[in-house]
mmCIF file of C-alpha atoms in Angstrom:
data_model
loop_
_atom_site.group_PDB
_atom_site.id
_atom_site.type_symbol
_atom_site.label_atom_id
_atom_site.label_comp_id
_atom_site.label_asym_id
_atom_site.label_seq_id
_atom_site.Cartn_x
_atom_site.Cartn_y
_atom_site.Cartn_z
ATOM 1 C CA UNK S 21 29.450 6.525 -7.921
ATOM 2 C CA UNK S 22 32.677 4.464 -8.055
ATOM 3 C CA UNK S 23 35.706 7.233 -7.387
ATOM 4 C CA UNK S 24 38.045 5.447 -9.629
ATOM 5 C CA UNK S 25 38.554 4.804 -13.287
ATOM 6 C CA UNK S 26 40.070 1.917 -15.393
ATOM 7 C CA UNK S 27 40.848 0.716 -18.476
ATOM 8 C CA UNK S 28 38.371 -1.160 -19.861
ATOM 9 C CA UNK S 29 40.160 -4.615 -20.583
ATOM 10 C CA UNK S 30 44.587 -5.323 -20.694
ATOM 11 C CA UNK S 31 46.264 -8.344 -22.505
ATOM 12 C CA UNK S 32 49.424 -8.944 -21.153
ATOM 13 C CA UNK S 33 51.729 -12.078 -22.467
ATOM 14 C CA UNK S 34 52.100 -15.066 -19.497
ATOM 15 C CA UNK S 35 55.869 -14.342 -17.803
ATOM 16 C CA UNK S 36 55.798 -10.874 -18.662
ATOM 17 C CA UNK S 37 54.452 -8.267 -16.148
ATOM 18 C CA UNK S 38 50.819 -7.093 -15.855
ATOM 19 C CA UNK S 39 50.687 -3.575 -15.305
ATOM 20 C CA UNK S 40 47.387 -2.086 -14.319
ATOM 21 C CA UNK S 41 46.332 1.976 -13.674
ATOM 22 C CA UNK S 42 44.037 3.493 -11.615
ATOM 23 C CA UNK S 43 42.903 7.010 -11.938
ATOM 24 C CA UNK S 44 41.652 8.285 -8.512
ATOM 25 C CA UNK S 45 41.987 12.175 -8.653
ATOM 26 C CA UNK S 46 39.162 12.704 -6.400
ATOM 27 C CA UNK S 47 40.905 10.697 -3.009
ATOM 28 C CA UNK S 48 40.845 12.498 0.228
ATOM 29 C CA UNK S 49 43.518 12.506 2.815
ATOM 30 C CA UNK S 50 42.512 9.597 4.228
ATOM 31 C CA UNK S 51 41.067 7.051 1.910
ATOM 32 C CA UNK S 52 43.159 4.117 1.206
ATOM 33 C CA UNK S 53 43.350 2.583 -2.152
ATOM 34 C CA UNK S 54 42.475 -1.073 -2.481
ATOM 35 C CA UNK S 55 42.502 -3.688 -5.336
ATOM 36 C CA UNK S 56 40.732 -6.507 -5.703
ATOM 37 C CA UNK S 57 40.717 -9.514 -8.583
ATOM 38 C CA UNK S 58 37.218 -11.643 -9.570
ATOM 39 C CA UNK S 59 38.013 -14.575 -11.382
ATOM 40 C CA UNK S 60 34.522 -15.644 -13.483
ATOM 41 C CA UNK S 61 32.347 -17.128 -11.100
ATOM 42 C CA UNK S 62 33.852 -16.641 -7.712
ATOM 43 C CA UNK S 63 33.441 -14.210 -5.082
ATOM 44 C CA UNK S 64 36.107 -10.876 -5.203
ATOM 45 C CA UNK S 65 40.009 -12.066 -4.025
ATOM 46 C CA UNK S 66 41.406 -9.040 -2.051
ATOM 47 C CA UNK S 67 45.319 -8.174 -3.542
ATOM 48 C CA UNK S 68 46.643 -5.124 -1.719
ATOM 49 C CA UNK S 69 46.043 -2.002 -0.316
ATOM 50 C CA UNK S 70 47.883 1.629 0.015
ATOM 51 C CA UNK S 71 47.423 5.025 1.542
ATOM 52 C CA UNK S 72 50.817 6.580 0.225
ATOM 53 C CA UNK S 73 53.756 4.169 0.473
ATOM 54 C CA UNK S 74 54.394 1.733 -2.156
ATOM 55 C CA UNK S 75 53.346 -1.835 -0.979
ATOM 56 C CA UNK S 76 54.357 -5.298 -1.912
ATOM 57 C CA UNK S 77 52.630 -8.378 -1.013
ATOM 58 C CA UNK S 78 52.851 -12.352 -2.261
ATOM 59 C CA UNK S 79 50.812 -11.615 -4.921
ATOM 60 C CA UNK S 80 51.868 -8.308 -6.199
ATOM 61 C CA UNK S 81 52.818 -4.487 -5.836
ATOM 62 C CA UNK S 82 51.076 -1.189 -5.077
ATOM 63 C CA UNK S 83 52.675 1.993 -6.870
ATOM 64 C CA UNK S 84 50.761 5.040 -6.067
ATOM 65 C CA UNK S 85 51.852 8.003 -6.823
ATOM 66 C CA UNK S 86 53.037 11.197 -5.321
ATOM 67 C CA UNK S 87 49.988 13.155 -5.606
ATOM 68 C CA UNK S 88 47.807 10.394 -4.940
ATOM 69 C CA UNK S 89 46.184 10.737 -7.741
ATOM 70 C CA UNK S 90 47.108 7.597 -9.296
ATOM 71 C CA UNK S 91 47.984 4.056 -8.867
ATOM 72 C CA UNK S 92 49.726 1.213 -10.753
ATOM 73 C CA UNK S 93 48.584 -2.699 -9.718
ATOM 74 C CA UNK S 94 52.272 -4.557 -10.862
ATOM 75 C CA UNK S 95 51.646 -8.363 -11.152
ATOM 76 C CA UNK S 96 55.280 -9.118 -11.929
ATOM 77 C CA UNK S 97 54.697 -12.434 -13.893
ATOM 78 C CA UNK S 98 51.563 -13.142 -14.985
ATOM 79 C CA UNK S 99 50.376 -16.994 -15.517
ATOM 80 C CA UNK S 100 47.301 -18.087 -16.978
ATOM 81 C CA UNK S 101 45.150 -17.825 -13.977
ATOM 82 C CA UNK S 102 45.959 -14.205 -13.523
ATOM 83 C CA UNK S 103 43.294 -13.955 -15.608
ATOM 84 C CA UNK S 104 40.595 -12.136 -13.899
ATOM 85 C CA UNK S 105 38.717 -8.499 -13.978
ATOM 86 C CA UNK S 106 40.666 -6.345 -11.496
ATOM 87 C CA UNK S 107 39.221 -3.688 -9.480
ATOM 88 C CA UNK S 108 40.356 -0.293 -7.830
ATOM 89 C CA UNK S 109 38.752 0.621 -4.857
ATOM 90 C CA UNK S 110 38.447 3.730 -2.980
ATOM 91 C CA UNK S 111 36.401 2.996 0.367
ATOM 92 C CA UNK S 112 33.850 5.650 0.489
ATOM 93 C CA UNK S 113 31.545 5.479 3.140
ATOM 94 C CA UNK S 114 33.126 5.206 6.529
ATOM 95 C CA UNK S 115 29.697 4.741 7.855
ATOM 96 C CA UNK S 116 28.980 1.781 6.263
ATOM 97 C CA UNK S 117 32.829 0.577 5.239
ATOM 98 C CA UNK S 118 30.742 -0.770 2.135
ATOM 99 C CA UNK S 119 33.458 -1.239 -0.778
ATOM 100 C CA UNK S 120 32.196 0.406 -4.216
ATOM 101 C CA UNK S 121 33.029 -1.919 -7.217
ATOM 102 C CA UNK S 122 33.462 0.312 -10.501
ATOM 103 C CA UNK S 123 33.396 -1.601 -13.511
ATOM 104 C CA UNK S 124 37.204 -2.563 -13.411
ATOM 105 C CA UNK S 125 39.727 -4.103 -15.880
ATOM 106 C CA UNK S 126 39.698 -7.235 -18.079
ATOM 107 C CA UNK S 127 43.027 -8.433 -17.501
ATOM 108 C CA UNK S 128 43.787 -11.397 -20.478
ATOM 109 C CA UNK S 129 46.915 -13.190 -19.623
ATOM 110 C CA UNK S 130 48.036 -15.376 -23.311
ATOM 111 C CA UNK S 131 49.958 -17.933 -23.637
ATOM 112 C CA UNK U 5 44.864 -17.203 5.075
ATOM 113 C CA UNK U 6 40.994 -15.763 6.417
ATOM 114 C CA UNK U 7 38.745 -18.184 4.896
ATOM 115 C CA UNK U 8 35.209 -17.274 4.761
ATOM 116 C CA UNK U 9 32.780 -20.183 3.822
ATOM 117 C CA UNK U 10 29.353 -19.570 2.032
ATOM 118 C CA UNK U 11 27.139 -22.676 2.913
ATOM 119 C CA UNK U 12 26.268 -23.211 -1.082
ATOM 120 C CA UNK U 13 27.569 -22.198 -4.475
ATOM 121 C CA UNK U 14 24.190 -22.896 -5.964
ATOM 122 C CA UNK U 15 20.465 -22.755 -4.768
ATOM 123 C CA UNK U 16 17.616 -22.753 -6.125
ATOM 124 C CA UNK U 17 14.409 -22.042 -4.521
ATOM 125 C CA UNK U 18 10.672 -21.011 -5.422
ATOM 126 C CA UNK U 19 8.678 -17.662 -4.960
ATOM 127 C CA UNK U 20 7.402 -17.297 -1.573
ATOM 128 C CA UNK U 21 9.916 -19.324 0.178
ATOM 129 C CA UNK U 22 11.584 -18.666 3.149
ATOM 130 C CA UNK U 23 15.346 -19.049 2.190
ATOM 131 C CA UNK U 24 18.452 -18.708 4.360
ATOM 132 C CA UNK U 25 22.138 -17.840 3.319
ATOM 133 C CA UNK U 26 24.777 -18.845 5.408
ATOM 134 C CA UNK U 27 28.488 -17.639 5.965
ATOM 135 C CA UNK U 28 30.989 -18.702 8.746
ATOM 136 C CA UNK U 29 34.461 -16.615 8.539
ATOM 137 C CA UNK U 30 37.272 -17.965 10.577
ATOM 138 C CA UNK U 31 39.557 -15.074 11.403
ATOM 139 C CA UNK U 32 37.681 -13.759 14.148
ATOM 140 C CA UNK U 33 36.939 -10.582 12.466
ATOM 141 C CA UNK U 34 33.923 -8.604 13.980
ATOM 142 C CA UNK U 35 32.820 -6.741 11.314
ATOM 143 C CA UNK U 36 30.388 -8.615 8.447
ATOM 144 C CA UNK U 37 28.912 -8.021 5.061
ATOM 145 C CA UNK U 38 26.192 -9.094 2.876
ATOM 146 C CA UNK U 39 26.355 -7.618 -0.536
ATOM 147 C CA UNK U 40 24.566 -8.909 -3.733
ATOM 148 C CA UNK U 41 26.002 -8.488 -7.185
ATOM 149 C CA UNK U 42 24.410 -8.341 -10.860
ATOM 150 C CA UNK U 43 25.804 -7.277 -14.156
ATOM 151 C CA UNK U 44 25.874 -3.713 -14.792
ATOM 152 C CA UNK U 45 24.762 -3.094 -10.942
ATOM 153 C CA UNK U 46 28.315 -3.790 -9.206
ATOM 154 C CA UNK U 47 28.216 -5.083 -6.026
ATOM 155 C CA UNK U 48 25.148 -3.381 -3.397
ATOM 156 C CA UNK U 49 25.397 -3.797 0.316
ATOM 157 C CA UNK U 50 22.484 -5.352 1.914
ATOM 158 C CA UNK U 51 23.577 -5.511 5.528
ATOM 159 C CA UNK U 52 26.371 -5.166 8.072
ATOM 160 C CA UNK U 53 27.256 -6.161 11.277
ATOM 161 C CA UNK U 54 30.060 -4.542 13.589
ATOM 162 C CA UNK U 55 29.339 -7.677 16.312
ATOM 163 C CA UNK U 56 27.488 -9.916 17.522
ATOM 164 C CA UNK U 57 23.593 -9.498 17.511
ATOM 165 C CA UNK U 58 24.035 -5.952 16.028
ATOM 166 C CA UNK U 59 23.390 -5.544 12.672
ATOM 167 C CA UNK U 60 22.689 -2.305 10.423
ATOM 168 C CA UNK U 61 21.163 -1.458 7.149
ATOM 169 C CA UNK U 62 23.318 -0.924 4.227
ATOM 170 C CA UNK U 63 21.479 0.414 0.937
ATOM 171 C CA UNK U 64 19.348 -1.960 -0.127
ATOM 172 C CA UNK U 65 17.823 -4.288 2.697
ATOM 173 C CA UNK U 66 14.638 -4.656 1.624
ATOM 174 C CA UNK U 67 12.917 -8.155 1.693
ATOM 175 C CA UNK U 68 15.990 -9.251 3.348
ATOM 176 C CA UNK U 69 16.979 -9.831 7.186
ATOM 177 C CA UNK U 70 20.023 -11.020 8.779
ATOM 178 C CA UNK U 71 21.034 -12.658 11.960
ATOM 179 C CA UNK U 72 24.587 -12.469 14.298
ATOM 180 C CA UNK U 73 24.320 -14.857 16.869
ATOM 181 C CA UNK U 74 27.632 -15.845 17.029
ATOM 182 C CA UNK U 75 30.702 -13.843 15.869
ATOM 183 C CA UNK U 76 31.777 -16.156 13.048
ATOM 184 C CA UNK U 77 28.566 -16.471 11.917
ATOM 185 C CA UNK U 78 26.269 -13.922 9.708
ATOM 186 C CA UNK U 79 23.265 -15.288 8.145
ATOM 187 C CA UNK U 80 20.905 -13.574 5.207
ATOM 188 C CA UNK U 81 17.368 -14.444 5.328
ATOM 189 C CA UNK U 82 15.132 -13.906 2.966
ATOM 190 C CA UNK U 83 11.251 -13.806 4.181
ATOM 191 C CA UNK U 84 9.635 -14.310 1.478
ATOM 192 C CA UNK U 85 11.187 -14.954 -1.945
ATOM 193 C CA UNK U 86 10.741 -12.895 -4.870
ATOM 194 C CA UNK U 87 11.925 -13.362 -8.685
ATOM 195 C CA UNK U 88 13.822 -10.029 -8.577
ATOM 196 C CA UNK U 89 15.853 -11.739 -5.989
ATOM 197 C CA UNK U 90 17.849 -13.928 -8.455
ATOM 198 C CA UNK U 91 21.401 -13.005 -8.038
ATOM 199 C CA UNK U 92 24.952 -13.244 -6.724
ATOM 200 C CA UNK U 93 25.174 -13.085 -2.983
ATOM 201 C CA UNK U 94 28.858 -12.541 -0.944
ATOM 202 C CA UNK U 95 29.281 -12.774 2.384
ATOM 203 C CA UNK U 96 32.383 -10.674 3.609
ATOM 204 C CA UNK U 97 34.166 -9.925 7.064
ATOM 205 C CA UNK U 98 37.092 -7.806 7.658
ATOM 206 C CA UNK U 99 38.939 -6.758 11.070
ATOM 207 C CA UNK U 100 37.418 -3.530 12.322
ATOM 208 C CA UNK U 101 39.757 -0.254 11.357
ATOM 209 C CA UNK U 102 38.621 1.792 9.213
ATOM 210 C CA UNK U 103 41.816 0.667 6.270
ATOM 211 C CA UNK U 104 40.937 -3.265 6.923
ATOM 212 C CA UNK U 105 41.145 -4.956 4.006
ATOM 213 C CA UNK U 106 37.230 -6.908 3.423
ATOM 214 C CA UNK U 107 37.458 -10.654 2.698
ATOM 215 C CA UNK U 108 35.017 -12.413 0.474
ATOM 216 C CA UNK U 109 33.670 -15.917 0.449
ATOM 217 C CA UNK U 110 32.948 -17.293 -2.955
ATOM 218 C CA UNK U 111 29.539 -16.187 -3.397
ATOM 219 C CA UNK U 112 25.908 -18.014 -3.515
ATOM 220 C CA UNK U 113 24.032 -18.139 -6.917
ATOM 221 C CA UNK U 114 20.538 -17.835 -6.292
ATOM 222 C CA UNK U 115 17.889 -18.751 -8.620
ATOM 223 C CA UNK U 116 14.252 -17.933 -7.602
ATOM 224 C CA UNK U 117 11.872 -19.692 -9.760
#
């Protein structure tokens, strides 16, 4: 019952940037949208989170669009251990403030 | 940076057993998670605190207790040990707020033989 929806799996060339999407048509008002990284073996690395404004952290920027529909996770120059599945998170259950994992992207950074 | 520390990467432990999981964060954050993950399941939440010595049932906390004694300090028991068991567990902890950002430790692999 993830609310979002990503490609599957991304290459992206190391130096060049990673660009990742997000489809999130169903977000209320007042959900932020958060992204995450799991590199194989190790527990999930928060990146960034949003509710409208475009954000930019150490580690990358947050586009989301107007309609808040959408997002775009920008990792502006990949490197080898960018390599990682990424996921897009819309919190859910304010109840609970559990985090619902979809399936998320493959990114593949190449040398 | 928060740095939340999982007391083992690796265990392995038999059917039956008694078998505790141990996280310490050290941001002073008063909310914490246990969640377990396996392939094609995602990540399930077990149990939550909000502080210390409260604790509350997320969706799956059968077979499985916890413990907040201390703030930094969220512990997942297991009473007795089952096969189905086997899997990822991460410990998280995030500032209370509804927009706070959750932190993960690095996750226990458990192996019930």
């Amino acid at each position: 019952d993830a609310k979002t929806t990503q490609p599957t799996s991304m290459d992206c060339a190391e130096g060049r940037a990673a660009n990742l999407p997000c489809n999130h048509s169903t977000i209320s008002g007042n959900e932020y949208v958060y992204w995450y990284r799991q590199i194989h073996s190790q527990g999930p690395q928060y990146i960034i989170h949003g509710l409208k404004n475009n954000e930019t952290n150490e580690m990358a920027s947050l586009i989301i669009t107007e309609d808040r529909k959408s997002s775009t996770l920008i990792l502006p120059h990949a490197t080898l251990r960018d390599t990682a599945v990424y996921y897009c998170i819309v919190r859910v259950d304010y109840n609970t403030d559990k985090l619902i994992f979809g399936t998320g992207t493959r990114l593949q950074v190449f040398p | 940076d928060v740095k939340v520390t999982q007391s083992s990467r690796y265990l392995v432990k038999r059917t039956g057993e008694k078998v505790f999981l141990e996280c310490v964060q050290d941001m002073d954050h008063e909310n914490m998670f246990w969640y377990r993950q396996d392939p094609g399941l995602g990540l399930r939440l077990i149990y939550f605190s909000y502080d210390v010595k409260m604790k509350e049932k997320g969706d799956i906390p059968e077979g499985y207790s916890v413990s907040r004694e201390k703030k930094e300090r969220f512990s997942l028991i297991l009473e007795s040990a089952s096969t189905n068991q086997t899997s990822m567990y991460l410990c998280a902890s995030s500032s209370p707020g509804g927009n706070q950002p959750q932190h993960f430790g690095d996750g226990t692999r458990l192996s019930i033989l």
